[in-house]
Short mmCIF file of N, CA and C in Angstrom, two decimals:
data_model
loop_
_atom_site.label_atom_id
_atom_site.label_comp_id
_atom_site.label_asym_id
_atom_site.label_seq_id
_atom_site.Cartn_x
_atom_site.Cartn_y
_atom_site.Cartn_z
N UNK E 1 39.92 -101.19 142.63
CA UNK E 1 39.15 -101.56 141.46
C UNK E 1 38.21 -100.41 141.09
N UNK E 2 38.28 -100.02 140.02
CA UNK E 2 37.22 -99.16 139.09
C UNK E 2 35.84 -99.50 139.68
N UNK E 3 34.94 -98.60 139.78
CA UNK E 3 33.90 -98.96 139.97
C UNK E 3 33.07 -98.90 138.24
N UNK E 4 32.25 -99.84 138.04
CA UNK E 4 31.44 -99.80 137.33
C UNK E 4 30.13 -98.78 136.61
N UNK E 5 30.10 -98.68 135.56
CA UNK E 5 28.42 -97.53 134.96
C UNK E 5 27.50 -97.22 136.43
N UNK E 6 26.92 -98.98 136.72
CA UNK E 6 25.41 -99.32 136.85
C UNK E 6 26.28 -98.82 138.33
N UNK E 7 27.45 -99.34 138.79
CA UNK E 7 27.74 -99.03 140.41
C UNK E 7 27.81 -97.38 140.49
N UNK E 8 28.29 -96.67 139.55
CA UNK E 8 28.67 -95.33 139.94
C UNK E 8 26.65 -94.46 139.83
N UNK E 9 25.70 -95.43 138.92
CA UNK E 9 24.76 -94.96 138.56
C UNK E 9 23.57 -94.71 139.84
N UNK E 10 23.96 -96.42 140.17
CA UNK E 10 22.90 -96.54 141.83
C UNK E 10 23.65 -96.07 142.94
N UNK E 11 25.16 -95.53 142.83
CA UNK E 11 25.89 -94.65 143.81
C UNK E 11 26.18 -96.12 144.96
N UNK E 12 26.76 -96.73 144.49
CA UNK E 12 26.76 -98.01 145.25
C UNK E 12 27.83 -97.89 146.27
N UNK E 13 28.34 -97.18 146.49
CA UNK E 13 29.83 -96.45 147.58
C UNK E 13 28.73 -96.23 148.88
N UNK E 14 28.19 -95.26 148.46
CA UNK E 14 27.32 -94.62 149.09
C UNK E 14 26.47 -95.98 150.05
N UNK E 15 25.70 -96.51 149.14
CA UNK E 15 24.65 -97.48 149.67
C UNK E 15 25.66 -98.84 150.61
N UNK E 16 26.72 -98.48 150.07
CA UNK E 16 27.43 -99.97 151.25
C UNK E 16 27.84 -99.03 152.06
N UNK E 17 27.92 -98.20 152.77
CA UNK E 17 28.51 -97.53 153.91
C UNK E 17 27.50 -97.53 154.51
N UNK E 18 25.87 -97.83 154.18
CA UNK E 18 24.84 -97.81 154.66
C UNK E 18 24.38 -99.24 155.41
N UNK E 19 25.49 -100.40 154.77
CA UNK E 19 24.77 -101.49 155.54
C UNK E 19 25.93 -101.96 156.37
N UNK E 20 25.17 -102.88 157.49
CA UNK E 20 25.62 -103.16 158.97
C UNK E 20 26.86 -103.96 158.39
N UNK E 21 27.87 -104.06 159.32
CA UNK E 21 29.40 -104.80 159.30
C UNK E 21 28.96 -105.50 160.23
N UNK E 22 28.88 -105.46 161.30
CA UNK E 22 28.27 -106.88 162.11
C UNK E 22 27.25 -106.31 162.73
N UNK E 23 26.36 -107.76 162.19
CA UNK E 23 24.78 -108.06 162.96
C UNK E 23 24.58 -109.07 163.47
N UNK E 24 23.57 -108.68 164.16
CA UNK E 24 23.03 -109.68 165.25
C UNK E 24 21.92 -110.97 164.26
N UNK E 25 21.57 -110.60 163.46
CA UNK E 25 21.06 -111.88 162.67
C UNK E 25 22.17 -111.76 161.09
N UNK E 26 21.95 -113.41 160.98
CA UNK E 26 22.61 -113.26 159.90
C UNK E 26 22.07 -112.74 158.50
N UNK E 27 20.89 -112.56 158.63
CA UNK E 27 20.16 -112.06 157.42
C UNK E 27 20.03 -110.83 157.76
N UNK E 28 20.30 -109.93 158.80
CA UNK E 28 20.38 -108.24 158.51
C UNK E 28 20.84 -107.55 157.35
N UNK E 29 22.15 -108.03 156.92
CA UNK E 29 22.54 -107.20 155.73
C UNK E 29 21.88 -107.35 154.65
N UNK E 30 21.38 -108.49 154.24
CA UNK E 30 20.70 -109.04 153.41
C UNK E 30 19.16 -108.34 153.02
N UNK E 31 18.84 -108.33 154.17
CA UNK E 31 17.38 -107.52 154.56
C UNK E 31 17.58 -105.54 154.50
N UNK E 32 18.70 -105.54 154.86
CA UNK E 32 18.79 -104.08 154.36
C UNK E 32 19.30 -104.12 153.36
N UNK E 33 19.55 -104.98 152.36
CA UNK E 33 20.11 -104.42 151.04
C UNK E 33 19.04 -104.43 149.68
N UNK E 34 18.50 -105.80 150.61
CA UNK E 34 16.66 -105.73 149.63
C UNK E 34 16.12 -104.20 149.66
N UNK E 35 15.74 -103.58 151.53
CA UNK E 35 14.70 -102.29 151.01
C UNK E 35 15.28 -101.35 150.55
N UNK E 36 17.17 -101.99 150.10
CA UNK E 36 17.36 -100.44 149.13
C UNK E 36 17.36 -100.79 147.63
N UNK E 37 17.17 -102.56 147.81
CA UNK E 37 16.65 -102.40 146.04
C UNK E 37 15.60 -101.86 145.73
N UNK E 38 14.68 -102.17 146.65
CA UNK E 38 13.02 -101.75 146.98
C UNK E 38 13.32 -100.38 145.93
N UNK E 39 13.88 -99.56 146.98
CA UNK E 39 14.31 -98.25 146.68
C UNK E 39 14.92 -97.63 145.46
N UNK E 40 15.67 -98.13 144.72
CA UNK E 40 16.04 -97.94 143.66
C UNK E 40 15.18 -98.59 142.57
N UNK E 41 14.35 -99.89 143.33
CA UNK E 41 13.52 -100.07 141.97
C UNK E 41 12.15 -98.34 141.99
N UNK E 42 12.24 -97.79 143.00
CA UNK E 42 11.03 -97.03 143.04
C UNK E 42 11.36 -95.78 142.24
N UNK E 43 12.72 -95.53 142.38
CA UNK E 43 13.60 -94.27 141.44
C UNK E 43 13.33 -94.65 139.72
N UNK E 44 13.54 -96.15 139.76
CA UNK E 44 13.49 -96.73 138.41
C UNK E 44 12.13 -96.37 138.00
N UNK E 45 10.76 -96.09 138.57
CA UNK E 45 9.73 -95.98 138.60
C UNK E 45 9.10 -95.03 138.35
N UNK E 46 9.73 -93.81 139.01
CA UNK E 46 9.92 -92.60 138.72
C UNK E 46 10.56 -91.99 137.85
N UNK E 47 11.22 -92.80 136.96
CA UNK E 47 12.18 -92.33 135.78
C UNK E 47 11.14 -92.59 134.51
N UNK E 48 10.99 -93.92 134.52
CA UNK E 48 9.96 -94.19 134.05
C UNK E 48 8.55 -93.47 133.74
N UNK E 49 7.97 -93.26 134.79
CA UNK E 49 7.11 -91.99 134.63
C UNK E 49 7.34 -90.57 134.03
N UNK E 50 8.96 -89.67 134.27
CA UNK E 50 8.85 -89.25 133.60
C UNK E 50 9.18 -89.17 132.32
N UNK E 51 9.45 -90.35 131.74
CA UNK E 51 10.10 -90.29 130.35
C UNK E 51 9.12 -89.92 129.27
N UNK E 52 9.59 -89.14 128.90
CA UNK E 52 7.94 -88.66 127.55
C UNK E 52 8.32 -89.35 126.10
N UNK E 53 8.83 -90.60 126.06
CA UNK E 53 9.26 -90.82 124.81
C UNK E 53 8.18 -91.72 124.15
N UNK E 54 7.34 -91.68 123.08
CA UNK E 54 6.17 -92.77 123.11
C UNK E 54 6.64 -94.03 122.99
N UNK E 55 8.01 -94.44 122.38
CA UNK E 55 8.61 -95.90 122.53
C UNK E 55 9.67 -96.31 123.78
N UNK E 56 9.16 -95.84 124.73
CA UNK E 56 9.42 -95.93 126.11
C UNK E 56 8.97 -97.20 126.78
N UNK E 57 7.85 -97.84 125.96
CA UNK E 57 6.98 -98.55 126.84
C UNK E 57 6.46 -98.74 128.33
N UNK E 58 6.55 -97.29 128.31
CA UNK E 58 6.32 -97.19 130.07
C UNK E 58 5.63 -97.51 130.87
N UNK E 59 4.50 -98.09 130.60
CA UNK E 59 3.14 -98.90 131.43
C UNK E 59 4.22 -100.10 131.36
N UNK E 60 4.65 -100.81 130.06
CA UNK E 60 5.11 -102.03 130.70
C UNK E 60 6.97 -101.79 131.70
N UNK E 61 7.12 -101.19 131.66
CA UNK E 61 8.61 -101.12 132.45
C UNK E 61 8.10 -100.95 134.01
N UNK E 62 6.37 -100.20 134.26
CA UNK E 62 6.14 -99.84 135.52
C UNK E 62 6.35 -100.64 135.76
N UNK E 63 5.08 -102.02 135.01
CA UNK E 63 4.97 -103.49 135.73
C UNK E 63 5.41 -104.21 136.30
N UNK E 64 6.65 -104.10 135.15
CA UNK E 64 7.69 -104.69 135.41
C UNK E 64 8.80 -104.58 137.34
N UNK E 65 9.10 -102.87 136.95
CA UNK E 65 9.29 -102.75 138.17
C UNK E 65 8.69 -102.97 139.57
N UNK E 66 6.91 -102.78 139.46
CA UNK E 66 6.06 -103.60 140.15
C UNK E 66 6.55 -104.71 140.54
N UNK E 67 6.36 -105.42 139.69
CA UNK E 67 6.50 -106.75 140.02
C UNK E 67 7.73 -107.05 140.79
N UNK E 68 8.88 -106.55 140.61
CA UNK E 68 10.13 -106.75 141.31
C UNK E 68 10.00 -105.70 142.90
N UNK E 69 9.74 -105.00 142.62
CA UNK E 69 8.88 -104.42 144.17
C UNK E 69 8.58 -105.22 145.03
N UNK E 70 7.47 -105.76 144.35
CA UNK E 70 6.43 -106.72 145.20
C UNK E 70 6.96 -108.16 145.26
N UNK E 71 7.96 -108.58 144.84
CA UNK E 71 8.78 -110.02 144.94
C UNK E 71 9.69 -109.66 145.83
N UNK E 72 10.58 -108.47 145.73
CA UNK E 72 11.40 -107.99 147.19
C UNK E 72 10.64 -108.25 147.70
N UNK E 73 9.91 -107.29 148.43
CA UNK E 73 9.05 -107.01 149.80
C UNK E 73 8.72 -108.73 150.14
N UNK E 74 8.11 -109.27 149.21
CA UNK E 74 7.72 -110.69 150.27
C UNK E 74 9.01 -111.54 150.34
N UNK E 75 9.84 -111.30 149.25
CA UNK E 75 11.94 -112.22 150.18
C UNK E 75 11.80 -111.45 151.69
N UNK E 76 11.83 -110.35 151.62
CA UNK E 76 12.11 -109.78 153.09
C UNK E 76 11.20 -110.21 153.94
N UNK E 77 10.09 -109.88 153.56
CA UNK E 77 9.01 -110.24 154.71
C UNK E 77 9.44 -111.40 155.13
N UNK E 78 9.58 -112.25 154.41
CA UNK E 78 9.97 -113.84 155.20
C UNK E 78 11.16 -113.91 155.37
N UNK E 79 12.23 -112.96 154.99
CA UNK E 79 13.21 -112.73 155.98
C UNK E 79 13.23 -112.62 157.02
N UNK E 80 12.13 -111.49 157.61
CA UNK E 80 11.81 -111.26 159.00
C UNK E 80 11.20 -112.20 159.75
N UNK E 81 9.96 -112.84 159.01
CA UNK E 81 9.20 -113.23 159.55
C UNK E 81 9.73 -114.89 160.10
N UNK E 82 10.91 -115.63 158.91
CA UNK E 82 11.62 -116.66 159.45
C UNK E 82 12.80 -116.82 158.97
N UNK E 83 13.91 -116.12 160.11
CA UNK E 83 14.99 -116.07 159.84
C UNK E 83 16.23 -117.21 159.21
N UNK E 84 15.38 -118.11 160.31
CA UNK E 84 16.56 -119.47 159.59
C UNK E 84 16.27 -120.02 158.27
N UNK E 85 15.56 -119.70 157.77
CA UNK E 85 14.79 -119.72 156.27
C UNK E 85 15.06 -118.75 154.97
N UNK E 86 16.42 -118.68 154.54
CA UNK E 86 16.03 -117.50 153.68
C UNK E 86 14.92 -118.01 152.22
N UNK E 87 14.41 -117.29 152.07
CA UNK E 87 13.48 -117.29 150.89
C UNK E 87 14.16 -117.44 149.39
N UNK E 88 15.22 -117.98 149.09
CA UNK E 88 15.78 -118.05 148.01
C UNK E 88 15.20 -118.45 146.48
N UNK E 89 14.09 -119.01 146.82
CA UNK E 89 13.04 -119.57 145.79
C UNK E 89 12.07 -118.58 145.31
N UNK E 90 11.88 -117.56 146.21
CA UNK E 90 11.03 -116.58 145.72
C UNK E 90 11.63 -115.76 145.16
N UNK E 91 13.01 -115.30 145.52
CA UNK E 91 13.92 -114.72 144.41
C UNK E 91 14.55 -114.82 143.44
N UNK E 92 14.56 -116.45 143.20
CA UNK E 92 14.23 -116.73 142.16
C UNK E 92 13.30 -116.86 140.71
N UNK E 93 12.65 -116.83 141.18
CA UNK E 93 11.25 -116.95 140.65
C UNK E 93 11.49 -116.31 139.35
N UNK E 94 11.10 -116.54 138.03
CA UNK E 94 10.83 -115.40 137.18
C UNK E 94 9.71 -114.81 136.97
N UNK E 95 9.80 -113.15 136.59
CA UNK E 95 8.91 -113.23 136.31
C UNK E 95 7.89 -113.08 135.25
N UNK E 96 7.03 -112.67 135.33
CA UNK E 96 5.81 -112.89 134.04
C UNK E 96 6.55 -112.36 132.97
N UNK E 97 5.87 -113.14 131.47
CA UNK E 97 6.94 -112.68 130.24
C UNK E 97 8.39 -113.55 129.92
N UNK E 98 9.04 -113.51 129.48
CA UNK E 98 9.98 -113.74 129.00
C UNK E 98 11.31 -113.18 129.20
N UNK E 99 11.36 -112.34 130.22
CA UNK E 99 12.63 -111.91 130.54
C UNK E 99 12.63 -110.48 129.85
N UNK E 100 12.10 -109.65 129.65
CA UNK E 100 11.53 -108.13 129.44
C UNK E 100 11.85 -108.51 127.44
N UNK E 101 11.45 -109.80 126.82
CA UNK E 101 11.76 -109.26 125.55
C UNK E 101 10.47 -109.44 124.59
N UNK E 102 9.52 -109.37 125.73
CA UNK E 102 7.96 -109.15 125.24
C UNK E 102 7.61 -107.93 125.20
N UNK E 103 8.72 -106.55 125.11
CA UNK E 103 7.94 -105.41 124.85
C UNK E 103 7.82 -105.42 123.17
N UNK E 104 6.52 -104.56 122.74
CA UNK E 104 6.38 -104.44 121.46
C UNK E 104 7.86 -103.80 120.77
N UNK E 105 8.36 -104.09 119.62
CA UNK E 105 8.82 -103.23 118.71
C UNK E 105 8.20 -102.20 118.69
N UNK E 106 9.17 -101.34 118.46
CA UNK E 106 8.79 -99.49 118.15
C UNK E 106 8.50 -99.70 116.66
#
C-alpha cells in the first residue's frame, strides 16, 4: 500500500520501526506512540514559529498545539501511572474552540 502525504510527511516508516513488537505491558506501544506525537506536535510548533506569514495565525496554532501537548502528556501520565486504565476520555476530550474554525479570517 502507498503510503500517504501526512504518512510520508511525519516519516511514519521511520517512527513504526521505532515502536516495541512485543511488550511487557499492554499499553507500551501506546505510550510510546503518544511521546512521539508529543514530538511531532513540538516540530508542529516550531514550524509555526517560524512561519513569517501575518495570516498564519501563529499565537493561535501555538495554543492550539499546546494544548494537544499538554492533553498527551496527561493520557500518558495515567498510562503509566494506571495501567489497567487507559485514559480514553481524556483523549477524547475536545478542545477549547470549535474545532480550529475560530481562527480570524485573513
Amino acid at each position: 500500500m502507498n503510503p500517504t502525504p501526512y504518512e510520508l510527511y511525519i516519516e511514519l516508516d521511520d517512527l513504526q520501526s521505532l515502536w516495541p513488537e512485543q511488550s511487557a505491558s499492554a499499553n507500551e506501544t501506546v505510550i510510546c506512540c503518544g511521546f512521539q506525537a508529543v514530538e511531532i506536535c513540538w516540530n508542529l510548533v516550531t514550524h509555526a514559529l517560524d512561519d513569517p506569514r501575518e495570516t498564519s495565525f501563529r499565537q493561535k496554532r501555538i495554543e492550539r498545539y499546546l494544548d494537544v501537548i499538554t492533553a498527551s502528556m496527561h493520557a500518558v501520565s495515567q498510562m503509566i501511572d494506571e495501567p489497567d486504565e487507559a485514559p480514553f476520555d481524556v483523549i477524547a476530550e475536545p478542545l477549547e474552540g470549535d474545532g480550529g474554525t475560530d481562527y480570524p479570517s485573513p
